[in-house]
PDB file of C-alpha atoms in Angstrom:
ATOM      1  CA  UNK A 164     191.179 191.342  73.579  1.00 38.00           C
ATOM      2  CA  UNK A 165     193.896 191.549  76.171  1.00 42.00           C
ATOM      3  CA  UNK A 166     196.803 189.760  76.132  1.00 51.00           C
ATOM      4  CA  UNK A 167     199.789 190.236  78.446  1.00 64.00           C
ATOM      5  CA  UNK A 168     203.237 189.394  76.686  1.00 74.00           C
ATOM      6  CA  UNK A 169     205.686 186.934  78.341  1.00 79.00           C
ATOM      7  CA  UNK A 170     208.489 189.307  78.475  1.00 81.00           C
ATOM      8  CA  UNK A 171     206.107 191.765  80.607  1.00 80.00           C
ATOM      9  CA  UNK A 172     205.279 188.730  82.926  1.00 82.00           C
ATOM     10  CA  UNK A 173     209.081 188.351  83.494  1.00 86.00           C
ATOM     11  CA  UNK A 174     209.627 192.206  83.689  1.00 85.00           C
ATOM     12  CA  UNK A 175     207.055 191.911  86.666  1.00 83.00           C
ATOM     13  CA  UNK A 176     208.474 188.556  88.402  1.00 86.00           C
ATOM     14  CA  UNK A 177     212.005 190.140  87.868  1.00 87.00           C
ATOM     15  CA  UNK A 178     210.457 193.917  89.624  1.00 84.00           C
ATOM     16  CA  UNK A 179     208.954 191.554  92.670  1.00 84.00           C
ATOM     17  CA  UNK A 180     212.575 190.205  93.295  1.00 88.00           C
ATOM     18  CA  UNK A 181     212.734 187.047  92.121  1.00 91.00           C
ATOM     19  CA  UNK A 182     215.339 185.362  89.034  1.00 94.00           C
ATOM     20  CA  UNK A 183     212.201 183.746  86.683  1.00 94.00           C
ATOM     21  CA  UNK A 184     213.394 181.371  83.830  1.00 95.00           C
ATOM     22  CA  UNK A 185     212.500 181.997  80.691  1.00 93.00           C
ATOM     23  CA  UNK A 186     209.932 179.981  78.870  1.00 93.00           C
ATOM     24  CA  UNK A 187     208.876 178.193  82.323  1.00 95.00           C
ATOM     25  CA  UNK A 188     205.390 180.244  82.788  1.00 93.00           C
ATOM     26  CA  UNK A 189     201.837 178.851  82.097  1.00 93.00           C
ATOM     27  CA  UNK A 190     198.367 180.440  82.993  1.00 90.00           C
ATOM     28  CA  UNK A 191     196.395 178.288  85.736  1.00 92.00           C
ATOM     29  CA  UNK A 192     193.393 178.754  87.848  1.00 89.00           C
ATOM     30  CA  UNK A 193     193.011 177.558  91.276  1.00 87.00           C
ATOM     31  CA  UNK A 194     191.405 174.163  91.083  1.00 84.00           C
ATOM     32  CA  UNK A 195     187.330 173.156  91.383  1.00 71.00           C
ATOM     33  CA  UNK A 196     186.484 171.019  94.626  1.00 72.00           C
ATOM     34  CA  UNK A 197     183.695 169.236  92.703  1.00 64.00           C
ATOM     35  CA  UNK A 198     181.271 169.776  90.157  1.00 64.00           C
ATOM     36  CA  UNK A 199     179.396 172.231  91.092  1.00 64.00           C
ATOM     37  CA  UNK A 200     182.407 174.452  91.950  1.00 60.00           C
ATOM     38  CA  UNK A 201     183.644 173.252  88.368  1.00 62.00           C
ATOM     39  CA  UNK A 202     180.555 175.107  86.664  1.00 63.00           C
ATOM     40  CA  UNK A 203     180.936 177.945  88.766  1.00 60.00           C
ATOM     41  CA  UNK A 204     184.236 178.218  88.160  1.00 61.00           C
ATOM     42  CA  UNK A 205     183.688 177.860  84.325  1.00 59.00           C
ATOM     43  CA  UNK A 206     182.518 181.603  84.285  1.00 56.00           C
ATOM     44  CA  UNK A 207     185.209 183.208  86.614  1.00 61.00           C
ATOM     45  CA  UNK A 208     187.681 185.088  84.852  1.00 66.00           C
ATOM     46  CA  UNK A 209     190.363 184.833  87.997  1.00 79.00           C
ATOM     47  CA  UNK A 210     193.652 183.844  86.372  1.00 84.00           C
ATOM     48  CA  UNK A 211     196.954 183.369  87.403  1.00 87.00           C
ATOM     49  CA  UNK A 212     200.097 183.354  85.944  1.00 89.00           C
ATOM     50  CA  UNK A 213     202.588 180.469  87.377  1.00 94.00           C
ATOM     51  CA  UNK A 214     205.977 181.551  86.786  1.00 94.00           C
ATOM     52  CA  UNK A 215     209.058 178.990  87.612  1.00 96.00           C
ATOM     53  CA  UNK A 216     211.742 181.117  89.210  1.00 95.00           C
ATOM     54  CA  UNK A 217     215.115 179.942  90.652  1.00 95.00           C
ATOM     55  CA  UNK A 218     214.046 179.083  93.760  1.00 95.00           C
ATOM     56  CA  UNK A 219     210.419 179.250  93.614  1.00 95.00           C
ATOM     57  CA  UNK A 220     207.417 178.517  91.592  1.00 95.00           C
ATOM     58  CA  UNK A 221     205.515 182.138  92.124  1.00 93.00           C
ATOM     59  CA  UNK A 222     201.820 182.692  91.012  1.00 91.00           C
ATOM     60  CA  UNK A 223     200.924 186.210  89.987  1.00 87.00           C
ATOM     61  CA  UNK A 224     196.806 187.201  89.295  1.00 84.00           C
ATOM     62  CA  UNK A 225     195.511 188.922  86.369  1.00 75.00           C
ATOM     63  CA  UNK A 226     193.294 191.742  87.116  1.00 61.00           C
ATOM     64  CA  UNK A 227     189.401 190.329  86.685  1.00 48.00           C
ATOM     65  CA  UNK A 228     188.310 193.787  85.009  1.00 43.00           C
ATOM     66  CA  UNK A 229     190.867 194.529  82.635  1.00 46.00           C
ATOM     67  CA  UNK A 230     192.592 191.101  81.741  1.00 49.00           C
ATOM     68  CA  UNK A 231     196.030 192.615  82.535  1.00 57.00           C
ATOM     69  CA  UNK A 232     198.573 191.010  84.200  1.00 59.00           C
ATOM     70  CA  UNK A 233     199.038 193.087  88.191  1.00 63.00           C
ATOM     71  CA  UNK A 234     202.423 193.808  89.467  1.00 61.00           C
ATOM     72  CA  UNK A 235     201.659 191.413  92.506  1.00 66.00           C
ATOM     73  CA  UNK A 236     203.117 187.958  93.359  1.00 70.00           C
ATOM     74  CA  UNK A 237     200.197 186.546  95.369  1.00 73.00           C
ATOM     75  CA  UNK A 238     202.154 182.895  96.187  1.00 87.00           C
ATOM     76  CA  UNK A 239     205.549 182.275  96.564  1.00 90.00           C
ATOM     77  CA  UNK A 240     206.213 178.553  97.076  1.00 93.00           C
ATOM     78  CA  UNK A 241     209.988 177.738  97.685  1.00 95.00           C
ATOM     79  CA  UNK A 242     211.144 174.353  95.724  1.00 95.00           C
ATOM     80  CA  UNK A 243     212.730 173.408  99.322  1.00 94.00           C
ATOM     81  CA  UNK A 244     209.087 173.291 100.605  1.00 94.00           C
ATOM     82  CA  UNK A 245     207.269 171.197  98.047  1.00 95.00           C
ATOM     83  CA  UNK A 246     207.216 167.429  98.712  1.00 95.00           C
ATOM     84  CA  UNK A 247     205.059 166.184  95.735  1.00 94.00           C
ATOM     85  CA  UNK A 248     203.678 167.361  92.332  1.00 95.00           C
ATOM     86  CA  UNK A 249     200.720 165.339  90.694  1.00 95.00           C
ATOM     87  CA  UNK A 250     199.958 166.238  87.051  1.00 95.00           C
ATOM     88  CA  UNK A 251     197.138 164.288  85.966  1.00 95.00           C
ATOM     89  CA  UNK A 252     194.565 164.960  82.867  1.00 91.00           C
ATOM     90  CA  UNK A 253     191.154 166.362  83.939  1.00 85.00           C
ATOM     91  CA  UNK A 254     188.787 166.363  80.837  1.00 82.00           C
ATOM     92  CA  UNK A 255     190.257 169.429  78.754  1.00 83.00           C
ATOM     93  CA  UNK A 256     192.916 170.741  81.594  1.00 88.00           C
ATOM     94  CA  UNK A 257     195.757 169.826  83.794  1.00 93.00           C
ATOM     95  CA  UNK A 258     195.125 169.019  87.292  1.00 94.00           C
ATOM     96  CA  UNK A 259     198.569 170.107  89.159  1.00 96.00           C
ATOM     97  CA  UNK A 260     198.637 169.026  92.890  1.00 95.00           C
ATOM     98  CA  UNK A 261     202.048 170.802  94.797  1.00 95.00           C
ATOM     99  CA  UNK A 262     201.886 169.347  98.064  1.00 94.00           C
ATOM    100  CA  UNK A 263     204.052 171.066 101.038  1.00 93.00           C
ATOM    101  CA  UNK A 264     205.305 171.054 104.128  1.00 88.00           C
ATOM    102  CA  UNK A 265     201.858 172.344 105.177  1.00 91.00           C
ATOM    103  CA  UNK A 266     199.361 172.626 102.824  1.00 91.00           C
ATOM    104  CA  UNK A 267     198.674 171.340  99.234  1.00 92.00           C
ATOM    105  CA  UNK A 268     197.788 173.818  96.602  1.00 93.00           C
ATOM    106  CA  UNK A 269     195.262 172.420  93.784  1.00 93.00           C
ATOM    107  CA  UNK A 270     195.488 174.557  90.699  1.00 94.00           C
ATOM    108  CA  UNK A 271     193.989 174.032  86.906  1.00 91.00           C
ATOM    109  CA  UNK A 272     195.932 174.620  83.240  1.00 91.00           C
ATOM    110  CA  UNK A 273     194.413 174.240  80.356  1.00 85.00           C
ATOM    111  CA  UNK A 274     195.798 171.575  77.781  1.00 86.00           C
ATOM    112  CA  UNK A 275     197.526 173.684  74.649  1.00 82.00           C
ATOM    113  CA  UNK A 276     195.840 171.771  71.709  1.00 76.00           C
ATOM    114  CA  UNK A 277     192.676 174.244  72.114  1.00 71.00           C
ATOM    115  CA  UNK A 278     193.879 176.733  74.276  1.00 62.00           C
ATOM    116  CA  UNK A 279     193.608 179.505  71.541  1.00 62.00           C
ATOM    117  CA  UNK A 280     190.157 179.428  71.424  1.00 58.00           C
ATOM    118  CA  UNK A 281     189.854 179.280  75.241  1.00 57.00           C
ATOM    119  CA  UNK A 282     190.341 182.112  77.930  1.00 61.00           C
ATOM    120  CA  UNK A 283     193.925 181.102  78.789  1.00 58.00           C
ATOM    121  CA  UNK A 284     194.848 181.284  75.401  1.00 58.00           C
ATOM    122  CA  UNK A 285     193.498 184.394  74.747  1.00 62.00           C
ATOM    123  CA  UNK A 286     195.626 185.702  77.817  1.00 68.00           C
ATOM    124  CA  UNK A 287     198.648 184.845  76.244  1.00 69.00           C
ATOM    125  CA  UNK A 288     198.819 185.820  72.982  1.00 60.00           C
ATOM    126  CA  UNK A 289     201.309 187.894  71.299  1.00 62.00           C
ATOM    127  CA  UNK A 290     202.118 188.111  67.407  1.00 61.00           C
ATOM    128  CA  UNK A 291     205.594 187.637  65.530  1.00 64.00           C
ATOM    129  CA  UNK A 292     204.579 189.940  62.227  1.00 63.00           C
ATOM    130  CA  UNK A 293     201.233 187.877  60.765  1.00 64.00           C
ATOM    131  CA  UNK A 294     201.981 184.637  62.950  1.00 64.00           C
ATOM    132  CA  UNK A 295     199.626 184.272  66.073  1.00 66.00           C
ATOM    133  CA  UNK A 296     201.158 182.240  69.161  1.00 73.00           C
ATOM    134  CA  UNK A 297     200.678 181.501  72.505  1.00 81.00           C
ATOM    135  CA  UNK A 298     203.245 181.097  75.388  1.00 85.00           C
ATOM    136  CA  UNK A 299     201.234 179.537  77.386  1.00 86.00           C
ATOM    137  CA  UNK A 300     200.751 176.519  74.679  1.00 88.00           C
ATOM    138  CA  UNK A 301     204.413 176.570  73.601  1.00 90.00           C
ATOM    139  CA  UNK A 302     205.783 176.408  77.374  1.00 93.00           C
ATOM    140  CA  UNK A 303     202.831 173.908  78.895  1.00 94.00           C
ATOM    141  CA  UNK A 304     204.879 171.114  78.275  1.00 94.00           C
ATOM    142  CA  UNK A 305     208.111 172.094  79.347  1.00 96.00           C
ATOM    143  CA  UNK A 306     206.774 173.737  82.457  1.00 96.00           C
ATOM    144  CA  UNK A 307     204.972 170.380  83.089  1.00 96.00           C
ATOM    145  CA  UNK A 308     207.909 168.370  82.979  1.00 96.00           C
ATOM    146  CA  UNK A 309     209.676 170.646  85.350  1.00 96.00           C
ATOM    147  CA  UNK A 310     207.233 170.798  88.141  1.00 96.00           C
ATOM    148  CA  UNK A 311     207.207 166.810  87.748  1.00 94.00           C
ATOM    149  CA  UNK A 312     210.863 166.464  88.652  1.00 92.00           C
ATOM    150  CA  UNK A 313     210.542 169.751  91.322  1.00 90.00           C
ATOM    151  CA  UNK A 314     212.778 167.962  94.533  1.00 76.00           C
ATOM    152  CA  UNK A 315     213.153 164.816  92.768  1.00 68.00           C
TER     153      UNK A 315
END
């Protein structure tokens, strides 16, 4: 199993130039269209990591071979730019909606209660001596909550 470590994601935001706060990352997808996309998307293994920075929420991918986090930002939205977030339940995920000045970007979390026995889960694990966690489960809520009141 691979697992990238929180610190390491902020190592790599902090490298790309940007001031990430702590416990304010979650893993995410890019959203389905419809069904069928949903299905299809059920066996892709391209992850992101969406990191809440300063000034910017900044998505980073996980390499689809290796399950290991790259040392690339791939989106860089500025807070300035976003006009709306929507957070709405969507079966066993989060549907998050950032709408900006140009474009909205549709992206997928998955909800914490079973997210360590699904992929994101897995992505995020990390061990504190014979205890098991998850950052992604113990910052979805908080990192929720934020993007809600983003420019509010």
């Amino acid at each position: 199993m691979f697992t990238t470590t929180e610190k390491r994601v902020m190592d790599i935001v902090k490298s790309a130039g940007f001031e990430p706060i702590a416990d304010k990352g979650i893993i995410v997808k890019y959203a389905p269209e419809n069904l069928s996309a949903k299905i299809a998307q059920f066996f892709s293994m391209e992850f992101y990591v969406l990191q809440l920075c300063k000034d910017e929420v900044v998505l980073i991918p996980f390499s689809t071979v290796s399950g290991v986090l790259k040392k690339e930002v791939t989106l860089q939205i500025p807070y300035s730019s976003i006009k709306s977030v929507e957070i709405v339940e969507d079966l066993l995920n989060y549907q998050i909606v950032l709408t900006t000045d140009t474009d909205s970007i549709r992206l997928t979390a998955q909800q914490k209660e079973l997210s360590d026995f699904r992929s994101s889960g897995t992505l995020s694990l990390y061990s504190e001596g014979l205890k098991i966690s998850s950052w992604h489960k113990e910052n979805l809520d908080a990192t929720l909550e934020t993007l809600r009141n983003i420019n509010k």
